[in-house]
Amino acid sequence: MKISKIKFLKSSAKVTECPATTLKEFAFIGRSNVGKSSLINMLFANKNLAKISKKPGKTKLINHFMINDEILLVDLPGYGYAKLSKGETKKINFLIKDYLENRNNLFKLFLLIDIRHDPLNTDLFFINYLNEIRKKFNIIFTKADKIKKTDLVNKSTNYIEKIDSQYLDNKFFISSSTTKSGRQDILNFIMK
Ligand SMILES: Nc1nc2c(ncn2[C@@H]2O[C@H](COP(=O)(O)OP(=O)(O)OP(=O)(O)O)[C@@H](O)[C@H]2O)c(=O)[nH]1
Ligand SMILES: [Mg+2]
C-alpha cells in the first residue's frame, strides 16, 4: 500500500477523548527519549509530524495520526523519566495504562528499545506489566546508528533472549531515524 495522505488528528489526555472511529491503530511506546516521535517522523517522511526533543518528556498526550484515511498511528508519552514531578509522572502513567487497557482500536503495539543498552529495569518493569495485562507487542530497536553494524544482530538477539517473551510477537525490527534504516521493513509490516 502506498502512503498517499497523512494527517494529524488530535491529542488526547484520556481514552474517552481519543478519536471516535473503528479504524485499526498502531501505537508506539517506550522509555522517554527512546525515539518514538522521531521514528514516526522518519517512517512517514515528515520531520514535523510528531514533536521531538533532546530533552526527555516531550510527548505528554496521546497523539493520533491518520494514514490514507485507513489506519491510525499513535505517538504515546514515554515512561521512566526520573526528572518529572510526581504529579506529572502519575498523569503519564495513568494515560499509558488507560490507553493500553481501554482503547479497543489498538491493533499492534510497538515497544521501542534503545539498542545500545542491556535490558534496563524500567523496560523490564514495563514488559512485565504488558505480560500482566496480556498485551502482545513487537519490539523496534532504535538508534542503530549509535553502534557498530557488526554488533546489531548480536545485541538485538541477546536482548530478546533476556526478556520475558510470552507476549512478544515473533518479528522484531532494528531502526535508525538518522540513517532511515529499518524504514521499509516496518512500513511493510504496518501497511500490509
Ligand atoms: N542518533 C540517533 N538519535 C535519535 C534517533 N531517534 C531519536 N533520536 C534522538 O533522541 C532524542 C529523543 O527523540 P524523541 O523522538 O523525541 O524521543 P521520544 O521517545 O518521542 O521521547 P518522549 O516524547 O520524551 O517520550 C532526540 O534528540 C532525537 O533526535 C536515532 O535513531 N538515532
Ligand atoms: Mg515523543
PDB file of C-alpha atoms and ligand atoms in Angstrom:
ATOM      1  CA  MET A   1       0.000   0.000   0.000  1.00  0.00           C
ATOM      2  CA  LYS A   2       1.326   3.455  -0.899  1.00  0.00           C
ATOM      3  CA  ILE A   3       1.194   6.281   1.613  1.00  0.00           C
ATOM      4  CA  SER A   4      -0.777   8.994  -0.135  1.00  0.00           C
ATOM      5  CA  LYS A   5      -2.069  11.002   2.780  1.00  0.00           C
ATOM      6  CA  ILE A   6      -1.032  11.588   6.363  1.00  0.00           C
ATOM      7  CA  LYS A   7      -2.745  13.866   8.809  1.00  0.00           C
ATOM      8  CA  PHE A   8      -2.500  14.777  12.496  1.00  0.00           C
ATOM      9  CA  LEU A   9      -5.906  14.166  14.101  1.00  0.00           C
ATOM     10  CA  LYS A  10      -5.742  15.182  17.748  1.00  0.00           C
ATOM     11  CA  SER A  11      -4.052  14.976  21.145  1.00  0.00           C
ATOM     12  CA  SER A  12      -5.981  13.352  23.963  1.00  0.00           C
ATOM     13  CA  ALA A  13      -5.484  13.203  27.723  1.00  0.00           C
ATOM     14  CA  LYS A  14      -7.547  10.039  28.173  1.00  0.00           C
ATOM     15  CA  VAL A  15      -9.086   7.248  26.141  1.00  0.00           C
ATOM     16  CA  THR A  16     -12.575   8.739  26.152  1.00  0.00           C
ATOM     17  CA  GLU A  17     -11.149  11.763  24.306  1.00  0.00           C
ATOM     18  CA  CYS A  18      -9.482   9.667  21.567  1.00  0.00           C
ATOM     19  CA  PRO A  19     -10.905   9.808  18.014  1.00  0.00           C
ATOM     20  CA  ALA A  20     -14.227   8.013  17.780  1.00  0.00           C
ATOM     21  CA  THR A  21     -13.599   5.651  14.903  1.00  0.00           C
ATOM     22  CA  THR A  22     -13.311   1.941  14.277  1.00  0.00           C
ATOM     23  CA  LEU A  23     -10.052   2.230  12.311  1.00  0.00           C
ATOM     24  CA  LYS A  24      -7.232  -0.028  13.474  1.00  0.00           C
ATOM     25  CA  GLU A  25      -4.326   1.656  15.175  1.00  0.00           C
ATOM     26  CA  PHE A  26      -0.610   1.067  15.564  1.00  0.00           C
ATOM     27  CA  ALA A  27       0.864   2.561  18.740  1.00  0.00           C
ATOM     28  CA  PHE A  28       4.455   3.387  19.688  1.00  0.00           C
ATOM     29  CA  ILE A  29       5.510   3.124  23.323  1.00  0.00           C
ATOM     30  CA  GLY A  30       8.841   3.051  25.137  1.00  0.00           C
ATOM     31  CA  ARG A  31      11.079   4.840  27.601  1.00  0.00           C
ATOM     32  CA  SER A  32      11.094   8.593  27.387  1.00  0.00           C
ATOM     33  CA  ASN A  33      13.677   9.763  24.807  1.00  0.00           C
ATOM     34  CA  VAL A  34      13.970   6.328  23.137  1.00  0.00           C
ATOM     35  CA  GLY A  35      12.941   7.886  19.813  1.00  0.00           C
ATOM     36  CA  LYS A  36       9.203   7.223  19.378  1.00  0.00           C
ATOM     37  CA  SER A  37       8.311  10.571  17.838  1.00  0.00           C
ATOM     38  CA  SER A  38      11.471  10.594  15.669  1.00  0.00           C
ATOM     39  CA  LEU A  39      10.613   7.134  14.344  1.00  0.00           C
ATOM     40  CA  ILE A  40       7.092   8.190  13.335  1.00  0.00           C
ATOM     41  CA  ASN A  41       8.520  11.199  11.509  1.00  0.00           C
ATOM     42  CA  MET A  42      11.136   9.033   9.801  1.00  0.00           C
ATOM     43  CA  LEU A  43       8.633   6.367   8.739  1.00  0.00           C
ATOM     44  CA  PHE A  44       6.284   8.894   7.234  1.00  0.00           C
ATOM     45  CA  ALA A  45       8.989  11.172   5.859  1.00  0.00           C
ATOM     46  CA  ASN A  46       7.743  14.249   7.638  1.00  0.00           C
ATOM     47  CA  LYS A  47      10.095  15.704  10.209  1.00  0.00           C
ATOM     48  CA  ASN A  48       7.462  17.956  11.763  1.00  0.00           C
ATOM     49  CA  LEU A  49       4.658  15.447  12.198  1.00  0.00           C
ATOM     50  CA  ALA A  50       5.392  14.337  15.761  1.00  0.00           C
ATOM     51  CA  LYS A  51       7.143  16.711  18.160  1.00  0.00           C
ATOM     52  CA  ILE A  52      10.639  15.615  19.140  1.00  0.00           C
ATOM     53  CA  SER A  53      13.156  16.926  21.641  1.00  0.00           C
ATOM     54  CA  LYS A  54      16.652  16.288  23.006  1.00  0.00           C
ATOM     55  CA  LYS A  55      15.113  16.545  26.462  1.00  0.00           C
ATOM     56  CA  PRO A  56      13.111  13.534  27.656  1.00  0.00           C
ATOM     57  CA  GLY A  57       9.438  14.009  28.454  1.00  0.00           C
ATOM     58  CA  LYS A  58       8.485  15.865  25.278  1.00  0.00           C
ATOM     59  CA  THR A  59       5.318  13.934  24.354  1.00  0.00           C
ATOM     60  CA  LYS A  60       2.748  14.353  27.127  1.00  0.00           C
ATOM     61  CA  LEU A  61      -0.514  13.279  25.471  1.00  0.00           C
ATOM     62  CA  ILE A  62      -1.909  10.525  23.242  1.00  0.00           C
ATOM     63  CA  ASN A  63      -1.332  11.794  19.694  1.00  0.00           C
ATOM     64  CA  HIS A  64      -3.313  10.323  16.805  1.00  0.00           C
ATOM     65  CA  PHE A  65      -2.319  10.475  13.139  1.00  0.00           C
ATOM     66  CA  MET A  66      -4.277   9.074  10.198  1.00  0.00           C
ATOM     67  CA  ILE A  67      -2.702   7.395   7.170  1.00  0.00           C
ATOM     68  CA  ASN A  68      -4.601   7.218   3.852  1.00  0.00           C
ATOM     69  CA  ASP A  69      -7.922   7.550   5.754  1.00  0.00           C
ATOM     70  CA  GLU A  70      -7.366   3.860   6.572  1.00  0.00           C
ATOM     71  CA  ILE A  71      -5.221   3.325   9.634  1.00  0.00           C
ATOM     72  CA  LEU A  72      -4.234   5.317  12.705  1.00  0.00           C
ATOM     73  CA  LEU A  73      -0.832   5.792  14.297  1.00  0.00           C
ATOM     74  CA  VAL A  74      -0.419   6.703  17.922  1.00  0.00           C
ATOM     75  CA  ASP A  75       2.528   8.536  19.459  1.00  0.00           C
ATOM     76  CA  LEU A  76       2.445   7.971  23.223  1.00  0.00           C
ATOM     77  CA  PRO A  77       4.366   9.697  26.012  1.00  0.00           C
ATOM     78  CA  GLY A  78       7.405   7.822  27.288  1.00  0.00           C
ATOM     79  CA  TYR A  79       7.650   6.153  30.682  1.00  0.00           C
ATOM     80  CA  GLY A  80      10.528   6.230  33.134  1.00  0.00           C
ATOM     81  CA  TYR A  81      11.748   9.828  33.012  1.00  0.00           C
ATOM     82  CA  ALA A  82      13.035  10.380  36.532  1.00  0.00           C
ATOM     83  CA  LYS A  83      13.106  14.179  36.434  1.00  0.00           C
ATOM     84  CA  LEU A  84       9.367  14.740  36.066  1.00  0.00           C
ATOM     85  CA  SER A  85       7.408  15.838  39.118  1.00  0.00           C
ATOM     86  CA  LYS A  86       5.438  13.168  40.969  1.00  0.00           C
ATOM     87  CA  GLY A  87       2.212  14.644  39.637  1.00  0.00           C
ATOM     88  CA  GLU A  88       3.386  14.580  36.018  1.00  0.00           C
ATOM     89  CA  THR A  89       4.690  11.016  36.314  1.00  0.00           C
ATOM     90  CA  LYS A  90       1.364   9.929  37.755  1.00  0.00           C
ATOM     91  CA  LYS A  91      -0.509  11.613  34.910  1.00  0.00           C
ATOM     92  CA  ILE A  92       1.637   9.985  32.217  1.00  0.00           C
ATOM     93  CA  ASN A  93       1.458   6.547  33.824  1.00  0.00           C
ATOM     94  CA  PHE A  94      -2.318   6.834  34.065  1.00  0.00           C
ATOM     95  CA  LEU A  95      -2.561   7.880  30.443  1.00  0.00           C
ATOM     96  CA  ILE A  96      -0.412   4.967  29.193  1.00  0.00           C
ATOM     97  CA  LYS A  97      -2.380   2.481  31.292  1.00  0.00           C
ATOM     98  CA  ASP A  98      -5.723   3.936  30.244  1.00  0.00           C
ATOM     99  CA  TYR A  99      -4.726   3.763  26.585  1.00  0.00           C
ATOM    100  CA  LEU A 100      -3.292   0.229  26.642  1.00  0.00           C
ATOM    101  CA  GLU A 101      -6.082  -1.296  28.686  1.00  0.00           C
ATOM    102  CA  ASN A 102      -9.100   0.517  27.282  1.00  0.00           C
ATOM    103  CA  ARG A 103      -8.530   1.501  23.675  1.00  0.00           C
ATOM    104  CA  ASN A 104     -10.344  -1.084  21.601  1.00  0.00           C
ATOM    105  CA  ASN A 105      -8.864   0.128  18.305  1.00  0.00           C
ATOM    106  CA  LEU A 106      -5.338  -0.844  19.379  1.00  0.00           C
ATOM    107  CA  PHE A 107      -4.207  -3.408  16.815  1.00  0.00           C
ATOM    108  CA  LYS A 108      -0.408  -3.550  17.074  1.00  0.00           C
ATOM    109  CA  LEU A 109       1.802  -2.212  19.825  1.00  0.00           C
ATOM    110  CA  PHE A 110       5.436  -1.395  19.070  1.00  0.00           C
ATOM    111  CA  LEU A 111       7.718  -1.302  22.087  1.00  0.00           C
ATOM    112  CA  LEU A 112      10.802   0.775  21.315  1.00  0.00           C
ATOM    113  CA  ILE A 113      14.097  -0.192  22.904  1.00  0.00           C
ATOM    114  CA  ASP A 114      17.393   1.701  22.653  1.00  0.00           C
ATOM    115  CA  ILE A 115      19.715  -0.865  21.071  1.00  0.00           C
ATOM    116  CA  ARG A 116      22.760   0.452  22.943  1.00  0.00           C
ATOM    117  CA  HIS A 117      21.712  -0.833  26.349  1.00  0.00           C
ATOM    118  CA  ASP A 118      21.334  -4.187  28.043  1.00  0.00           C
ATOM    119  CA  PRO A 119      17.810  -4.583  29.427  1.00  0.00           C
ATOM    120  CA  LEU A 120      17.100  -1.657  31.780  1.00  0.00           C
ATOM    121  CA  ASN A 121      14.920  -2.091  34.849  1.00  0.00           C
ATOM    122  CA  THR A 122      12.407   0.483  33.609  1.00  0.00           C
ATOM    123  CA  ASP A 123      11.895  -1.506  30.396  1.00  0.00           C
ATOM    124  CA  LEU A 124      11.816  -4.873  32.175  1.00  0.00           C
ATOM    125  CA  PHE A 125       9.215  -3.493  34.534  1.00  0.00           C
ATOM    126  CA  PHE A 126       7.127  -2.300  31.616  1.00  0.00           C
ATOM    127  CA  ILE A 127       7.443  -5.623  29.759  1.00  0.00           C
ATOM    128  CA  ASN A 128       6.315  -7.316  32.940  1.00  0.00           C
ATOM    129  CA  TYR A 129       3.260  -5.078  33.004  1.00  0.00           C
ATOM    130  CA  LEU A 130       2.464  -5.926  29.346  1.00  0.00           C
ATOM    131  CA  ASN A 131       2.603  -9.593  30.273  1.00  0.00           C
ATOM    132  CA  GLU A 132       0.296  -8.970  33.212  1.00  0.00           C
ATOM    133  CA  ILE A 133      -2.320  -7.319  31.029  1.00  0.00           C
ATOM    134  CA  ARG A 134      -1.673  -9.919  28.280  1.00  0.00           C
ATOM    135  CA  LYS A 135      -0.878  -7.333  25.642  1.00  0.00           C
ATOM    136  CA  LYS A 136       1.058  -8.576  22.631  1.00  0.00           C
ATOM    137  CA  PHE A 137       3.894  -6.386  21.397  1.00  0.00           C
ATOM    138  CA  ASN A 138       6.573  -6.114  18.721  1.00  0.00           C
ATOM    139  CA  ILE A 139       9.987  -4.683  19.528  1.00  0.00           C
ATOM    140  CA  ILE A 140      11.597  -1.963  17.458  1.00  0.00           C
ATOM    141  CA  PHE A 141      15.217  -1.350  18.429  1.00  0.00           C
ATOM    142  CA  THR A 142      16.117   2.311  17.931  1.00  0.00           C
ATOM    143  CA  LYS A 143      19.281   4.389  17.456  1.00  0.00           C
ATOM    144  CA  ALA A 144      21.033   1.659  15.436  1.00  0.00           C
ATOM    145  CA  ASP A 145      23.369   4.337  14.039  1.00  0.00           C
ATOM    146  CA  LYS A 146      24.954   4.619  17.508  1.00  0.00           C
ATOM    147  CA  ILE A 147      26.544   1.155  17.489  1.00  0.00           C
ATOM    148  CA  LYS A 148      28.739  -0.778  15.063  1.00  0.00           C
ATOM    149  CA  LYS A 149      26.863  -2.520  12.262  1.00  0.00           C
ATOM    150  CA  THR A 150      28.502  -5.819  13.180  1.00  0.00           C
ATOM    151  CA  ASP A 151      27.008  -5.608  16.712  1.00  0.00           C
ATOM    152  CA  LEU A 152      23.400  -5.079  15.630  1.00  0.00           C
ATOM    153  CA  VAL A 153      22.332  -8.705  15.273  1.00  0.00           C
ATOM    154  CA  ASN A 154      24.078  -9.877  18.443  1.00  0.00           C
ATOM    155  CA  LYS A 155      22.791  -7.025  20.571  1.00  0.00           C
ATOM    156  CA  SER A 156      19.194  -7.445  19.429  1.00  0.00           C
ATOM    157  CA  THR A 157      19.019 -11.236  19.672  1.00  0.00           C
ATOM    158  CA  ASN A 158      20.715 -11.206  23.101  1.00  0.00           C
ATOM    159  CA  TYR A 159      18.155  -8.687  24.272  1.00  0.00           C
ATOM    160  CA  ILE A 160      15.241 -10.794  23.081  1.00  0.00           C
ATOM    161  CA  GLU A 161      16.690 -13.825  24.857  1.00  0.00           C
ATOM    162  CA  LYS A 162      16.954 -11.933  28.138  1.00  0.00           C
ATOM    163  CA  ILE A 163      13.349 -10.748  28.393  1.00  0.00           C
ATOM    164  CA  ASP A 164      10.086 -12.449  29.192  1.00  0.00           C
ATOM    165  CA  SER A 165       8.821 -13.072  25.669  1.00  0.00           C
ATOM    166  CA  GLN A 166       5.462 -14.606  26.490  1.00  0.00           C
ATOM    167  CA  TYR A 167       3.593 -11.848  24.690  1.00  0.00           C
ATOM    168  CA  LEU A 168       6.285 -10.863  22.234  1.00  0.00           C
ATOM    169  CA  ASP A 169       5.390 -11.226  18.542  1.00  0.00           C
ATOM    170  CA  ASN A 170       7.980 -13.144  16.528  1.00  0.00           C
ATOM    171  CA  LYS A 171       9.113 -10.308  14.381  1.00  0.00           C
ATOM    172  CA  PHE A 172      11.380  -7.537  15.632  1.00  0.00           C
ATOM    173  CA  PHE A 173      12.890  -4.562  13.850  1.00  0.00           C
ATOM    174  CA  ILE A 174      16.145  -2.613  14.003  1.00  0.00           C
ATOM    175  CA  SER A 175      15.878   1.066  13.091  1.00  0.00           C
ATOM    176  CA  SER A 176      17.626   4.387  12.971  1.00  0.00           C
ATOM    177  CA  SER A 177      15.780   7.645  12.487  1.00  0.00           C
ATOM    178  CA  THR A 178      19.081   9.212  11.486  1.00  0.00           C
ATOM    179  CA  THR A 179      20.013   6.816   8.658  1.00  0.00           C
ATOM    180  CA  LYS A 180      16.407   5.675   7.988  1.00  0.00           C
ATOM    181  CA  SER A 181      17.463   2.042   8.316  1.00  0.00           C
ATOM    182  CA  GLY A 182      14.587  -0.325   9.032  1.00  0.00           C
ATOM    183  CA  ARG A 183      12.084   2.028   7.446  1.00  0.00           C
ATOM    184  CA  GLN A 184      10.853  -0.207   4.628  1.00  0.00           C
ATOM    185  CA  ASP A 185      10.621  -3.270   6.824  1.00  0.00           C
ATOM    186  CA  ILE A 186       8.466  -1.506   9.429  1.00  0.00           C
ATOM    187  CA  LEU A 187       6.301   0.199   6.794  1.00  0.00           C
ATOM    188  CA  ASN A 188       5.657  -3.100   5.011  1.00  0.00           C
ATOM    189  CA  PHE A 189       4.556  -4.605   8.299  1.00  0.00           C
ATOM    190  CA  ILE A 190       2.170  -1.716   9.040  1.00  0.00           C
ATOM    191  CA  MET A 191       0.764  -1.239   5.550  1.00  0.00           C
ATOM    192  CA  LYS A 192       0.229  -4.862   4.610  1.00  0.00           C
TER     193      LYS A 192
HETATM  194  N1  LIG B   1      21.341   9.150  16.795  1.00  0.00           N
HETATM  195  C1  LIG B   1      20.021   8.988  16.861  1.00  0.00           C
HETATM  196  N2  LIG B   1      19.280   9.833  17.635  1.00  0.00           N
HETATM  197  C2  LIG B   1      17.950   9.630  17.694  1.00  0.00           C
HETATM  198  C3  LIG B   1      17.294   8.575  16.977  1.00  0.00           C
HETATM  199  N3  LIG B   1      15.972   8.623  17.272  1.00  0.00           N
HETATM  200  C4  LIG B   1      15.802   9.672  18.096  1.00  0.00           C
HETATM  201  N4  LIG B   1      16.984  10.292  18.370  1.00  0.00           N
HETATM  202  C5  LIG B   1      17.190  11.453  19.241  1.00  0.00           C
HETATM  203  O1  LIG B   1      16.722  11.130  20.544  1.00  0.00           O
HETATM  204  C6  LIG B   1      16.082  12.254  21.163  1.00  0.00           C
HETATM  205  C7  LIG B   1      14.676  11.882  21.585  1.00  0.00           C
HETATM  206  O2  LIG B   1      13.865  11.626  20.457  1.00  0.00           O
HETATM  207  P1  LIG B   1      12.268  11.650  20.523  1.00  0.00           P
HETATM  208  O3  LIG B   1      11.801  11.138  19.205  1.00  0.00           O
HETATM  209  O4  LIG B   1      11.754  12.971  20.970  1.00  0.00           O
HETATM  210  O5  LIG B   1      12.009  10.572  21.679  1.00  0.00           O
HETATM  211  P2  LIG B   1      10.626  10.131  22.332  1.00  0.00           P
HETATM  212  O6  LIG B   1      10.737   8.689  22.614  1.00  0.00           O
HETATM  213  O7  LIG B   1       9.479  10.567  21.482  1.00  0.00           O
HETATM  214  O8  LIG B   1      10.651  10.938  23.707  1.00  0.00           O
HETATM  215  P3  LIG B   1       9.419  11.404  24.661  1.00  0.00           P
HETATM  216  O9  LIG B   1       8.387  12.063  23.807  1.00  0.00           O
HETATM  217  O10 LIG B   1      10.067  12.325  25.613  1.00  0.00           O
HETATM  218  O11 LIG B   1       8.910  10.177  25.329  1.00  0.00           O
HETATM  219  C8  LIG B   1      16.135  13.379  20.124  1.00  0.00           C
HETATM  220  O12 LIG B   1      17.272  14.189  20.416  1.00  0.00           O
HETATM  221  C9  LIG B   1      16.317  12.643  18.811  1.00  0.00           C
HETATM  222  O13 LIG B   1      16.975  13.408  17.834  1.00  0.00           O
HETATM  223  C10 LIG B   1      18.112   7.702  16.171  1.00  0.00           C
HETATM  224  O14 LIG B   1      17.672   6.747  15.519  1.00  0.00           O
HETATM  225  N5  LIG B   1      19.460   7.965  16.154  1.00  0.00           N
HETATM  226 MG    MG B   2       7.870  11.755  21.881  1.00  0.00          MG
END
